[in-house]
mmCIF file of C-alpha atoms in Angstrom:
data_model
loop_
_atom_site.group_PDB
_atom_site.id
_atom_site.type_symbol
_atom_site.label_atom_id
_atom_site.label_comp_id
_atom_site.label_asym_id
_atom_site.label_seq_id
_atom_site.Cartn_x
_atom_site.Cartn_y
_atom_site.Cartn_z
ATOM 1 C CA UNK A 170 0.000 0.000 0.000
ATOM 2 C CA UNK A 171 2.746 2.272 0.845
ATOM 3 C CA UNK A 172 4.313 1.795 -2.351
ATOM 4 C CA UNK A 173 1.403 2.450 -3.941
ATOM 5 C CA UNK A 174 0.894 5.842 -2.603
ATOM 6 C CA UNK A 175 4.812 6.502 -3.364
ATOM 7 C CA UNK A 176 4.077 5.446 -7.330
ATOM 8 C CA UNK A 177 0.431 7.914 -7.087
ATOM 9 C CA UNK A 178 2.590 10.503 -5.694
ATOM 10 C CA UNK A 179 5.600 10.411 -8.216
ATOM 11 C CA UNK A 180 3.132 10.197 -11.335
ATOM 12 C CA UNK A 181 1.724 13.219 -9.686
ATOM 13 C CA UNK A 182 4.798 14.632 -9.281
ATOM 14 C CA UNK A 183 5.935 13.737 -13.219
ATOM 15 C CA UNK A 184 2.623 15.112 -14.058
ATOM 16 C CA UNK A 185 3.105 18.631 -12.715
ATOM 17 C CA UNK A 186 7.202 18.960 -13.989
ATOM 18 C CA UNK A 187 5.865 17.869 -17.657
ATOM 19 C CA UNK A 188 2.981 20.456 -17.244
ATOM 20 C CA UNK A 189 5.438 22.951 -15.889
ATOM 21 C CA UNK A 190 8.098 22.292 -18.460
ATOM 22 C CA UNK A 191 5.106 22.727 -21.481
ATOM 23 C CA UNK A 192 4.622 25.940 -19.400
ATOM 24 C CA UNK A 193 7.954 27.270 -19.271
ATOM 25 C CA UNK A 194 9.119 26.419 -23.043
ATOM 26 C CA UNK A 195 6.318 26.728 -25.548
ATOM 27 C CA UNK A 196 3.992 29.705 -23.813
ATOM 28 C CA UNK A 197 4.800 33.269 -24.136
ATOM 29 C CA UNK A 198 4.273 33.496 -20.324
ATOM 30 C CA UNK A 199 6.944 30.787 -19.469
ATOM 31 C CA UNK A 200 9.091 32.129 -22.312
ATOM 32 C CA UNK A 201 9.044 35.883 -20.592
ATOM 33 C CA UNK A 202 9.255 34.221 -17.168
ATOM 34 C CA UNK A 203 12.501 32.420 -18.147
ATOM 35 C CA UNK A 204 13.819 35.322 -19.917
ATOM 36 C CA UNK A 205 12.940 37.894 -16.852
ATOM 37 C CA UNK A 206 14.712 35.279 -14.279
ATOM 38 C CA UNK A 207 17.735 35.039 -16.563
ATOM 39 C CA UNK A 208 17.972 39.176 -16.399
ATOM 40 C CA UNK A 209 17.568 38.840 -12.570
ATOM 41 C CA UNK A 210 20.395 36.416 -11.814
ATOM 42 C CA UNK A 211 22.727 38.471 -14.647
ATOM 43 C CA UNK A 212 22.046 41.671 -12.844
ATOM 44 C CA UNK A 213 22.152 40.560 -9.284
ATOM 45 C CA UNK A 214 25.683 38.619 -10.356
ATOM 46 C CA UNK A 215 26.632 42.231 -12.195
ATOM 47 C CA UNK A 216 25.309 44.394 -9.490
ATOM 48 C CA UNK A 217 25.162 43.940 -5.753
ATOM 49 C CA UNK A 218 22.368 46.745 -5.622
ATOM 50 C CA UNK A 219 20.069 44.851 -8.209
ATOM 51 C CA UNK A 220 18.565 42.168 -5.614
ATOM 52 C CA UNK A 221 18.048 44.421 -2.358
ATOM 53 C CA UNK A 222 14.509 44.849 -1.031
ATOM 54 C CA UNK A 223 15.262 48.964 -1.764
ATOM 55 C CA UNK A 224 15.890 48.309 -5.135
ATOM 56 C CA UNK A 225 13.241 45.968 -6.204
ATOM 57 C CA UNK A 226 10.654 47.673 -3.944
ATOM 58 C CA UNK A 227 12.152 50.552 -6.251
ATOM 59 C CA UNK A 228 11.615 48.924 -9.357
ATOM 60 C CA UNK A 229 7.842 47.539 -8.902
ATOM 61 C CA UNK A 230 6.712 50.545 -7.378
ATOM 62 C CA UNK A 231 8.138 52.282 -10.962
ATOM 63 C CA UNK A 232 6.389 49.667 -13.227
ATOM 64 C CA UNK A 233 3.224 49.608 -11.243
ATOM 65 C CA UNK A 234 1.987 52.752 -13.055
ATOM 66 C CA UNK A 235 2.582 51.242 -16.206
ATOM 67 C CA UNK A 236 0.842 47.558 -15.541
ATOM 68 C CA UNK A 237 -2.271 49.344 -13.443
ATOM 69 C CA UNK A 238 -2.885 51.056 -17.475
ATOM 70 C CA UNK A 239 -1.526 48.127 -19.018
ATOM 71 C CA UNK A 240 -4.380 45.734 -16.908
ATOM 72 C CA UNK A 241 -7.152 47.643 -18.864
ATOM 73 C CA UNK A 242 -5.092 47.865 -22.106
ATOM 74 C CA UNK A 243 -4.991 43.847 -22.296
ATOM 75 C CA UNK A 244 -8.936 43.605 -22.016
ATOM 76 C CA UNK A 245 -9.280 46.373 -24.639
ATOM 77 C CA UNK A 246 -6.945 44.759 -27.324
ATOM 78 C CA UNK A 247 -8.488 41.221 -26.660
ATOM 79 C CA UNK A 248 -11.843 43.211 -27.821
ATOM 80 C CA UNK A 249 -10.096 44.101 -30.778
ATOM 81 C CA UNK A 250 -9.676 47.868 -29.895
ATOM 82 C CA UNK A 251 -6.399 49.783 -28.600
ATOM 83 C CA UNK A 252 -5.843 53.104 -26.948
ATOM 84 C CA UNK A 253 -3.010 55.368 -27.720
ATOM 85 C CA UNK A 254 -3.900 58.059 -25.843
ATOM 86 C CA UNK A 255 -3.008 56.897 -22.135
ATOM 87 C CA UNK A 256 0.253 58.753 -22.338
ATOM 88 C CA UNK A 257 -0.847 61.861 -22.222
ATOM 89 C CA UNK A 258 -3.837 61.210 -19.497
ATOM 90 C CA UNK A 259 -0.886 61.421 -17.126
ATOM 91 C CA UNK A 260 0.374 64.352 -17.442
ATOM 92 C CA UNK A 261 -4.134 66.057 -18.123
ATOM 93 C CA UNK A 262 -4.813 64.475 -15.108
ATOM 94 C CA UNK A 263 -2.281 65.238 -12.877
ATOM 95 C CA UNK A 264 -2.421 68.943 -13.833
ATOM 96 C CA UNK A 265 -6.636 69.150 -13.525
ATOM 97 C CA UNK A 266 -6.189 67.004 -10.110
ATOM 98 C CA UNK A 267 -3.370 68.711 -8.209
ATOM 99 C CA UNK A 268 -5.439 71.970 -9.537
ATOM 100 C CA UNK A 269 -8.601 70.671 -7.375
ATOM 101 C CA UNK A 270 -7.047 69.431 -4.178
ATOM 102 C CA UNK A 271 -4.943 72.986 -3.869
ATOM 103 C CA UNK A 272 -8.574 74.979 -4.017
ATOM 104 C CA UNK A 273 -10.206 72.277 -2.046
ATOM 105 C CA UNK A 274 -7.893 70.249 -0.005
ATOM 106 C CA UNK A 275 -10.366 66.997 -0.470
ATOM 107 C CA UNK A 276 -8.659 64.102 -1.087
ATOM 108 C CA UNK A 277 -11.613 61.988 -1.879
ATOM 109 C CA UNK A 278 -12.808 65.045 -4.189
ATOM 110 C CA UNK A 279 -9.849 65.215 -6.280
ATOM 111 C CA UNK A 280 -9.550 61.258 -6.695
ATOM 112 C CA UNK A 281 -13.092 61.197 -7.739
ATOM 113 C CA UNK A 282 -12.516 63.940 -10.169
ATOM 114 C CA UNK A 283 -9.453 62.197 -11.718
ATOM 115 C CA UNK A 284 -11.075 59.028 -12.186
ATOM 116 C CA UNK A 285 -14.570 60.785 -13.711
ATOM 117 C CA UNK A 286 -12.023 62.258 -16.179
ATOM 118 C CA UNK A 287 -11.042 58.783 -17.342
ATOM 119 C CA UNK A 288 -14.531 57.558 -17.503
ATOM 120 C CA UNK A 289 -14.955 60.898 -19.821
ATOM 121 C CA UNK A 290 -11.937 60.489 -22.282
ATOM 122 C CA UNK A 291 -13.058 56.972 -22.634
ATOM 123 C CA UNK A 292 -16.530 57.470 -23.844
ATOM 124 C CA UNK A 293 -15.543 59.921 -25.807
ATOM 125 C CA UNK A 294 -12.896 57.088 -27.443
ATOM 126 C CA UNK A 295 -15.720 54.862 -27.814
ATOM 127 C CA UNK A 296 -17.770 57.192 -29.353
ATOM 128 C CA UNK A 297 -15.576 57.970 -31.843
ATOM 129 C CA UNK A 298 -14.290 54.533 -32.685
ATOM 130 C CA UNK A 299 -17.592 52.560 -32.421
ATOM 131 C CA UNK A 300 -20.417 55.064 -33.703
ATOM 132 C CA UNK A 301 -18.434 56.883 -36.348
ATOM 133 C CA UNK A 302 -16.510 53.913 -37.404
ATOM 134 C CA UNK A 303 -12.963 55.702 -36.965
ATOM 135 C CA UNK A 304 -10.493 53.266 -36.524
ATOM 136 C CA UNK A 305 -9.417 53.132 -32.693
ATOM 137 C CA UNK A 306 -5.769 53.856 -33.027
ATOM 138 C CA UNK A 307 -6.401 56.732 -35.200
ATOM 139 C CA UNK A 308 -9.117 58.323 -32.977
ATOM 140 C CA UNK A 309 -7.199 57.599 -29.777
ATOM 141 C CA UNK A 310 -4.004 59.451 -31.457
ATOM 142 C CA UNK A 311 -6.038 62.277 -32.001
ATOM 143 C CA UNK A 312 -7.785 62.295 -28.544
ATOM 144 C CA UNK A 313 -3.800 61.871 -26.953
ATOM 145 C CA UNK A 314 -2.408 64.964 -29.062
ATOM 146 C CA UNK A 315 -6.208 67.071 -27.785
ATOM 147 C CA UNK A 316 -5.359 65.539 -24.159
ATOM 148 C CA UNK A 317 -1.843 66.787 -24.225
ATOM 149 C CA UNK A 318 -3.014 69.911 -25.436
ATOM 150 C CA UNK A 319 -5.247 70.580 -23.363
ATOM 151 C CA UNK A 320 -2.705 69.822 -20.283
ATOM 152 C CA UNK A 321 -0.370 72.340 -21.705
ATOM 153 C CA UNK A 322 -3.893 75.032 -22.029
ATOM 154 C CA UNK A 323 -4.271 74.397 -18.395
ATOM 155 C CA UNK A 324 -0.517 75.149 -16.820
ATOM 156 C CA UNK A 325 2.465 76.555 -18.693
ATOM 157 C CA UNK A 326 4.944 74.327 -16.447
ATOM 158 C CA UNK A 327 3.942 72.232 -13.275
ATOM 159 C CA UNK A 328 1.051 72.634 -10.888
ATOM 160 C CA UNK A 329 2.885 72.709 -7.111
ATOM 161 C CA UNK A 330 1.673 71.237 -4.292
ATOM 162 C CA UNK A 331 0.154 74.196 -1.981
ATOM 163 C CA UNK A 332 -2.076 72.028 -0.308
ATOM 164 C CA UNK A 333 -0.112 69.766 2.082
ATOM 165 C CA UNK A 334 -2.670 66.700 2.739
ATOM 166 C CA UNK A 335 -0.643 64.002 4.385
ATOM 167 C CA UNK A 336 -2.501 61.295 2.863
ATOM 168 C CA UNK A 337 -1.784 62.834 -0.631
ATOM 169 C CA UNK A 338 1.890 61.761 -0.748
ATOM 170 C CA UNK A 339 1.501 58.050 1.026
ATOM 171 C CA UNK A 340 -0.602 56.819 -2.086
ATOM 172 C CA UNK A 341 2.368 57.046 -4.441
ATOM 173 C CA UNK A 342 5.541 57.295 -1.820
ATOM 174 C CA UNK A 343 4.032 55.578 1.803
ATOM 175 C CA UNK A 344 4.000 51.489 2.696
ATOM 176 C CA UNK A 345 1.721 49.050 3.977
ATOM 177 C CA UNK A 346 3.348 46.619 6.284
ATOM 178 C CA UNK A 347 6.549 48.061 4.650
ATOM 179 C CA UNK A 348 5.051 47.198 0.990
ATOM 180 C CA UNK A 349 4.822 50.507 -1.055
ATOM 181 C CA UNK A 350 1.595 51.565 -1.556
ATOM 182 C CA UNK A 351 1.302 51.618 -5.563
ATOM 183 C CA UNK A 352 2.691 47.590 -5.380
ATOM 184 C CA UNK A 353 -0.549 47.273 -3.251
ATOM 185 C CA UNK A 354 -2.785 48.908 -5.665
ATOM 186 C CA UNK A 355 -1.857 47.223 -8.878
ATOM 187 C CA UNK A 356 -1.629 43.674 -7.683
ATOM 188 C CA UNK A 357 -5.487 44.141 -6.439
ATOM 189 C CA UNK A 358 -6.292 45.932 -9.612
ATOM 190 C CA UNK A 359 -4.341 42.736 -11.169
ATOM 191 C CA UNK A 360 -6.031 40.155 -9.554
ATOM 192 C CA UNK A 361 -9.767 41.998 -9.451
ATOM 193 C CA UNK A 362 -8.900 41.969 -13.570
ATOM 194 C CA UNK A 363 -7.820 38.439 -13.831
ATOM 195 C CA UNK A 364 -10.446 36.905 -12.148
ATOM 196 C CA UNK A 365 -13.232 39.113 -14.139
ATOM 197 C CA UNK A 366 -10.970 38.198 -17.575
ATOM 198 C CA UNK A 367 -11.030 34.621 -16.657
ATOM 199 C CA UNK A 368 -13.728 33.623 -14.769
ATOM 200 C CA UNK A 369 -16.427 35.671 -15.470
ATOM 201 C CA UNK A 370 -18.899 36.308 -18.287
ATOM 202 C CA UNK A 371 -17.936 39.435 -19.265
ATOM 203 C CA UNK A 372 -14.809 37.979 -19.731
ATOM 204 C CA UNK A 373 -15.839 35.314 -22.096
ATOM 205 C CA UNK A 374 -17.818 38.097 -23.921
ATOM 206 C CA UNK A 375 -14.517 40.128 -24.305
ATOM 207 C CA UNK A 376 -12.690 37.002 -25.845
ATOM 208 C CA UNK A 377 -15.715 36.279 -27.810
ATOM 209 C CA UNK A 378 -15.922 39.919 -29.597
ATOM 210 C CA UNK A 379 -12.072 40.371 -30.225
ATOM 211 C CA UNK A 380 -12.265 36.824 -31.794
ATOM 212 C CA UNK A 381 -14.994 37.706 -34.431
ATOM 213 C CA UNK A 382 -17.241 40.245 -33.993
ATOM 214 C CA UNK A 383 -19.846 39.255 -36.106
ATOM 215 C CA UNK A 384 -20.517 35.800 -34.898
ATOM 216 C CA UNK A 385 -20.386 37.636 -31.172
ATOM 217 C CA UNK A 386 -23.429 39.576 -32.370
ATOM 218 C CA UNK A 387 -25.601 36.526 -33.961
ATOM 219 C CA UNK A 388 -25.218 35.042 -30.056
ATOM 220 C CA UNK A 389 -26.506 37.787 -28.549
ATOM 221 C CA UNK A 390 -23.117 39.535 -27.132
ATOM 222 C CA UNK A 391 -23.608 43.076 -26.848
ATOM 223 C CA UNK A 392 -20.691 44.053 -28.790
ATOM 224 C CA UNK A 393 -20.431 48.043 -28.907
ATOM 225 C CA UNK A 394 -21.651 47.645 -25.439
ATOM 226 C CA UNK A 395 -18.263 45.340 -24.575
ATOM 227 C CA UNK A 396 -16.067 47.648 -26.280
ATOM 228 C CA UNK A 397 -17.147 50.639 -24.696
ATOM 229 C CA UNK A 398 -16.718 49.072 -21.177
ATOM 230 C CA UNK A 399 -12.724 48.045 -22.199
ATOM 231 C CA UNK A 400 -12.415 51.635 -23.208
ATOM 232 C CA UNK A 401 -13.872 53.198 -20.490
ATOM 233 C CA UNK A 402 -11.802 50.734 -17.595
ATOM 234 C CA UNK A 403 -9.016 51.478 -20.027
ATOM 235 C CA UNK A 404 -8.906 55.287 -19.543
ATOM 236 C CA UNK A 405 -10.189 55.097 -15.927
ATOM 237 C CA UNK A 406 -7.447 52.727 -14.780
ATOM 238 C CA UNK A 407 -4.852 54.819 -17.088
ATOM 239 C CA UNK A 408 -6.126 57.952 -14.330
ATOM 240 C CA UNK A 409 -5.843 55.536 -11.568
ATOM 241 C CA UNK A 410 -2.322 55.411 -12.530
ATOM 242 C CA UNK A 411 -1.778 58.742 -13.368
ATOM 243 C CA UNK A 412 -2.789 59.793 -9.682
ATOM 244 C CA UNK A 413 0.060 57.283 -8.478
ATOM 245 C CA UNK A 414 2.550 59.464 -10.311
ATOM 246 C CA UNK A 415 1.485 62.077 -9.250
ATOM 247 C CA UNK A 416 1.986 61.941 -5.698
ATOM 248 C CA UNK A 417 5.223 60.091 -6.705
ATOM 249 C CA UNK A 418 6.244 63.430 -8.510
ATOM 250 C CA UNK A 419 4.160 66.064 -6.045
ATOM 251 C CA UNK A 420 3.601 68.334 -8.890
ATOM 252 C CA UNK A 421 1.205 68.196 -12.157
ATOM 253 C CA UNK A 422 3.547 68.536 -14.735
ATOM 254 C CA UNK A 423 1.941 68.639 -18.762
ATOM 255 C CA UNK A 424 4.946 67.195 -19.938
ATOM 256 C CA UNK A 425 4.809 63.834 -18.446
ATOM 257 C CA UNK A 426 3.392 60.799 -20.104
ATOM 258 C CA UNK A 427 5.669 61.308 -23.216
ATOM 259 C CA UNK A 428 5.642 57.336 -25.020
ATOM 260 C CA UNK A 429 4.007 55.772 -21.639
ATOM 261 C CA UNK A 430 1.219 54.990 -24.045
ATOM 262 C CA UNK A 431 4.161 52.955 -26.183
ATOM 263 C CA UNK A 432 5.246 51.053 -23.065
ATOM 264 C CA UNK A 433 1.772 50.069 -22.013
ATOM 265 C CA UNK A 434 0.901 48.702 -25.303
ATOM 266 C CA UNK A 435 4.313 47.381 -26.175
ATOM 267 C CA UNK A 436 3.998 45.375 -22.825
ATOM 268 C CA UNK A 437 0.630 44.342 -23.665
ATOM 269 C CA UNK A 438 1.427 42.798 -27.120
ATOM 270 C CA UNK A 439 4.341 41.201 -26.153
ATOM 271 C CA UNK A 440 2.724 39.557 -23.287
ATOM 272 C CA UNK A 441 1.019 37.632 -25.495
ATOM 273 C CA UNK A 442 -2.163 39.624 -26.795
ATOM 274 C CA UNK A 443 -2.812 39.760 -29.993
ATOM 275 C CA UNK A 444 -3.184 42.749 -32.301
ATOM 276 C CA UNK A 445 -6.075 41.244 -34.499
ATOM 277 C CA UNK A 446 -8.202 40.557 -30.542
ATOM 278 C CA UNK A 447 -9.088 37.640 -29.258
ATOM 279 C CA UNK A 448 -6.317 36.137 -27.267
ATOM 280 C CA UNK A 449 -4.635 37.844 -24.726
ATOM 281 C CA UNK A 450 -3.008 37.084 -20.820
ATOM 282 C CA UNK A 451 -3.365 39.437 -17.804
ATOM 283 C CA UNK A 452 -0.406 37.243 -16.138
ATOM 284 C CA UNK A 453 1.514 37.531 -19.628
ATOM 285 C CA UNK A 454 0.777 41.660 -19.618
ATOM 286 C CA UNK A 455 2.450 41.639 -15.875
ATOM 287 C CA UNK A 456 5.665 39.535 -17.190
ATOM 288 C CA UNK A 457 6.410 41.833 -19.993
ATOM 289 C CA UNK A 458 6.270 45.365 -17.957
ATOM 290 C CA UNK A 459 8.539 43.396 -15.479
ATOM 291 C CA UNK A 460 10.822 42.498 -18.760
ATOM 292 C CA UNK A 461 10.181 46.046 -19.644
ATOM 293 C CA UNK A 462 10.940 47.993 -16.286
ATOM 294 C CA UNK A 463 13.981 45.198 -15.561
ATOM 295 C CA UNK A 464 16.040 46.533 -18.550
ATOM 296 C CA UNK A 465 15.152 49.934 -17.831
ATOM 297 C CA UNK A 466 16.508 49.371 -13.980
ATOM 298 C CA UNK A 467 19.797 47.256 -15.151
ATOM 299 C CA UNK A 468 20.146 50.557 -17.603
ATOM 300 C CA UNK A 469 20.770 52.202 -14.882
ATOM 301 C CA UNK A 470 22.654 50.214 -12.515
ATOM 302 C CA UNK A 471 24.779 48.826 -15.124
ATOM 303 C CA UNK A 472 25.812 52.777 -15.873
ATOM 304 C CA UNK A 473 24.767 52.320 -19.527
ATOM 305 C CA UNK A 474 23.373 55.609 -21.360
ATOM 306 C CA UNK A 475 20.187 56.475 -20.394
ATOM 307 C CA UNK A 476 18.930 56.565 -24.045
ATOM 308 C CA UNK A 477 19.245 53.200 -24.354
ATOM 309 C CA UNK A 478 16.138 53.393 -22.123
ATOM 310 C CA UNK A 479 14.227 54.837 -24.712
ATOM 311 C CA UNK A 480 15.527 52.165 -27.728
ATOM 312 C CA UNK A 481 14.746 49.476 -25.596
ATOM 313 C CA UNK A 482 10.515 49.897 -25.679
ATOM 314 C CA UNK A 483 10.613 50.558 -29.302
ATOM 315 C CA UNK A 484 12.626 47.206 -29.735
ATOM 316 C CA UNK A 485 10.136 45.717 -27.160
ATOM 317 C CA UNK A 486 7.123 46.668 -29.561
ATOM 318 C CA UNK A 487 9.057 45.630 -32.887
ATOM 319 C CA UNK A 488 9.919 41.773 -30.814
ATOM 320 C CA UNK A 489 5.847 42.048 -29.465
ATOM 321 C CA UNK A 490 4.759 42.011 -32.859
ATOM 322 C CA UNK A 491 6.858 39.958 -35.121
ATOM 323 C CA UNK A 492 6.039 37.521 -32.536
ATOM 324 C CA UNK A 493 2.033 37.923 -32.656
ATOM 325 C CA UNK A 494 2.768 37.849 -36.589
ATOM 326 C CA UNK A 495 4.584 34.847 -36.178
ATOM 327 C CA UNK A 496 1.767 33.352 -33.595
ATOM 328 C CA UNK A 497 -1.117 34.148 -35.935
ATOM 329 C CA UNK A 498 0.640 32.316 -39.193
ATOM 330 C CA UNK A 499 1.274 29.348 -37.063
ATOM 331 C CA UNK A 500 -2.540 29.491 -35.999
ATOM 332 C CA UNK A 501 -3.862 30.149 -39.639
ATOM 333 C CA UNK A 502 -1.601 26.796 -40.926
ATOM 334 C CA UNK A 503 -2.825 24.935 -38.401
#
């Protein structure tokens, strides 16, 4: 009997290593996980800052921003829709924000009117994209150039921080059982977003409509209806973020934001979402702004020229899609 249960328990055992070796070798998600713990151990070998709880507190805390927008950007591009114009909701909404707590020194007030601006800017994306039949990118690169605009209407600079609220500064700098604050916020907003991606209807409706639109609609899938929502959480969680930075920064400055929009998406497609909708992975998303704000950190530690900061998301959008090319031949031949 015993060595029974020892043969049950090594077939259970050879089941999980062959299911974790499928995992780690022919998904994009164990790809990027390989490839992320490979950077680790070369920069923790290269530099004895790299794997300190400072430093990688440091360097969640900086991609959190970026994976909070990037959360909503998945469930957008699975629908078969993208937004370009996240990048410059940070810098519209940190003006217009630290604007309204300096006259009213409400906390709760200025959140609320940060967040209604994202619900805003995305029905107006919707709008344009689903009723007047403008392509998405275009009308959310036009939307991102009247954003920025307008950010640069409402200050000539920076916004400073008259105000003082104690509260203001611990969302982006202050910790939680010594856990910064925005590392809190986006793995809730993570795991709030993969269960409704995964487990829920909506979900299936948002895999569903990216997959083929028209056969969405003969089921009975409200399909403008799904879109508008992956806008909307797109531009409300791209506020959500933009409030982080804020307090990070303690001033609203209009130039900020420049090619976050490009990082978001970039991280998005390479995680494994595809650019024609339809297949997509929250947990994928999360590995490639980890890829994404790993180089940027090594960048830095390694004392390599801070340009090559800017090179690297443009060569993480050209790898993101040759590889969804590559993923949707191999899907069409099979």
């Amino acid at each position: 009997m015993l060595d029974s249960s020892a043969e049950t328990r090594g077939r259970g055992i050879g089941k999980f290593l062959t299911r974790a070796s499928h995992w780690l070798l022919h998904t994009q998600e164990g790809v990027l996980f390989f490839i992320v713990a490979a950077i680790w151990v070369f920069l923790t070998i290269q530099s004895p800052v790299f794997f300190t709880g400072r430093n990688i507190g440091v360097l969640l805390s900086q991609v959190s921003m970026t994976a909070i927008t990037a959360v909503g950007m998945t469930i957008l591009l699975i629908s078969g829709e993208i937004d370009a114009s996240v990048g410059s909701m940070q810098a519209f909404v940190g003006v217009i924000v630290m604007s309204v707590l300096n006259s009213t020194s409400n906390l709760a007030l200025g959140i609320m009117v940060g967040l209604a601006i994202g619900v805003v800017v995305g029905l107006i994306n919707s709008l344009i994209s689903l009723r007047l039949g403008i392509n998405s990118l275009i009308a959310t690169l036009a939307m991102l150039s009247i954003v920025r605009g307008a950010a640069f209407g409402f200050t000539e600079a920076s916004i400073q921080n008259t105000h003082k609220i104690p509260t203001f500064t611990e969302i982006g700098n202050g910790f939680f059982l010594g856990v910064p604050w925005p590392i809190i916020f986006f793995f809730a907003v993570f795991l709030i977003f993969y269960f409704v991606l995964s487990r829920t209807t909506f979900g299936r409706f948002v895999h569903a409509v990216g997959a083929n639109p028209e056969a969405a609609t003969l089921a009975g899938i409200p399909v403008r209806l799904v879109k508008m929502a992956g806008f909307v959480l797109t531009s409300v969680l791209a506020s959500f973020s933009a409030i982080i930075l804020l307090s990070r920064l303690n001033s609203g400055q209009n130039g900020i934001g420049a090619g976050f929009e490009l990082e978001a998406i970039g991280a998005v497609l390479l995680g494994g979402t595809s650019l024609s909708g339809g297949e997509g992975s929250m947990v994928g998303t999360f590995l490639a702004v980890l890829l994404l704000g790993t180089l940027k950190n090594g960048i830095v530690l390694l004392d390599i020229n801070s340009s090559w900061q800017v090179a690297v998301t443009g060569l993480i959008i050209i790898v993101a899609v040759l590889l969804d090319a590559r993923r949707r031949r191999r899907l069409g031949q099979d």
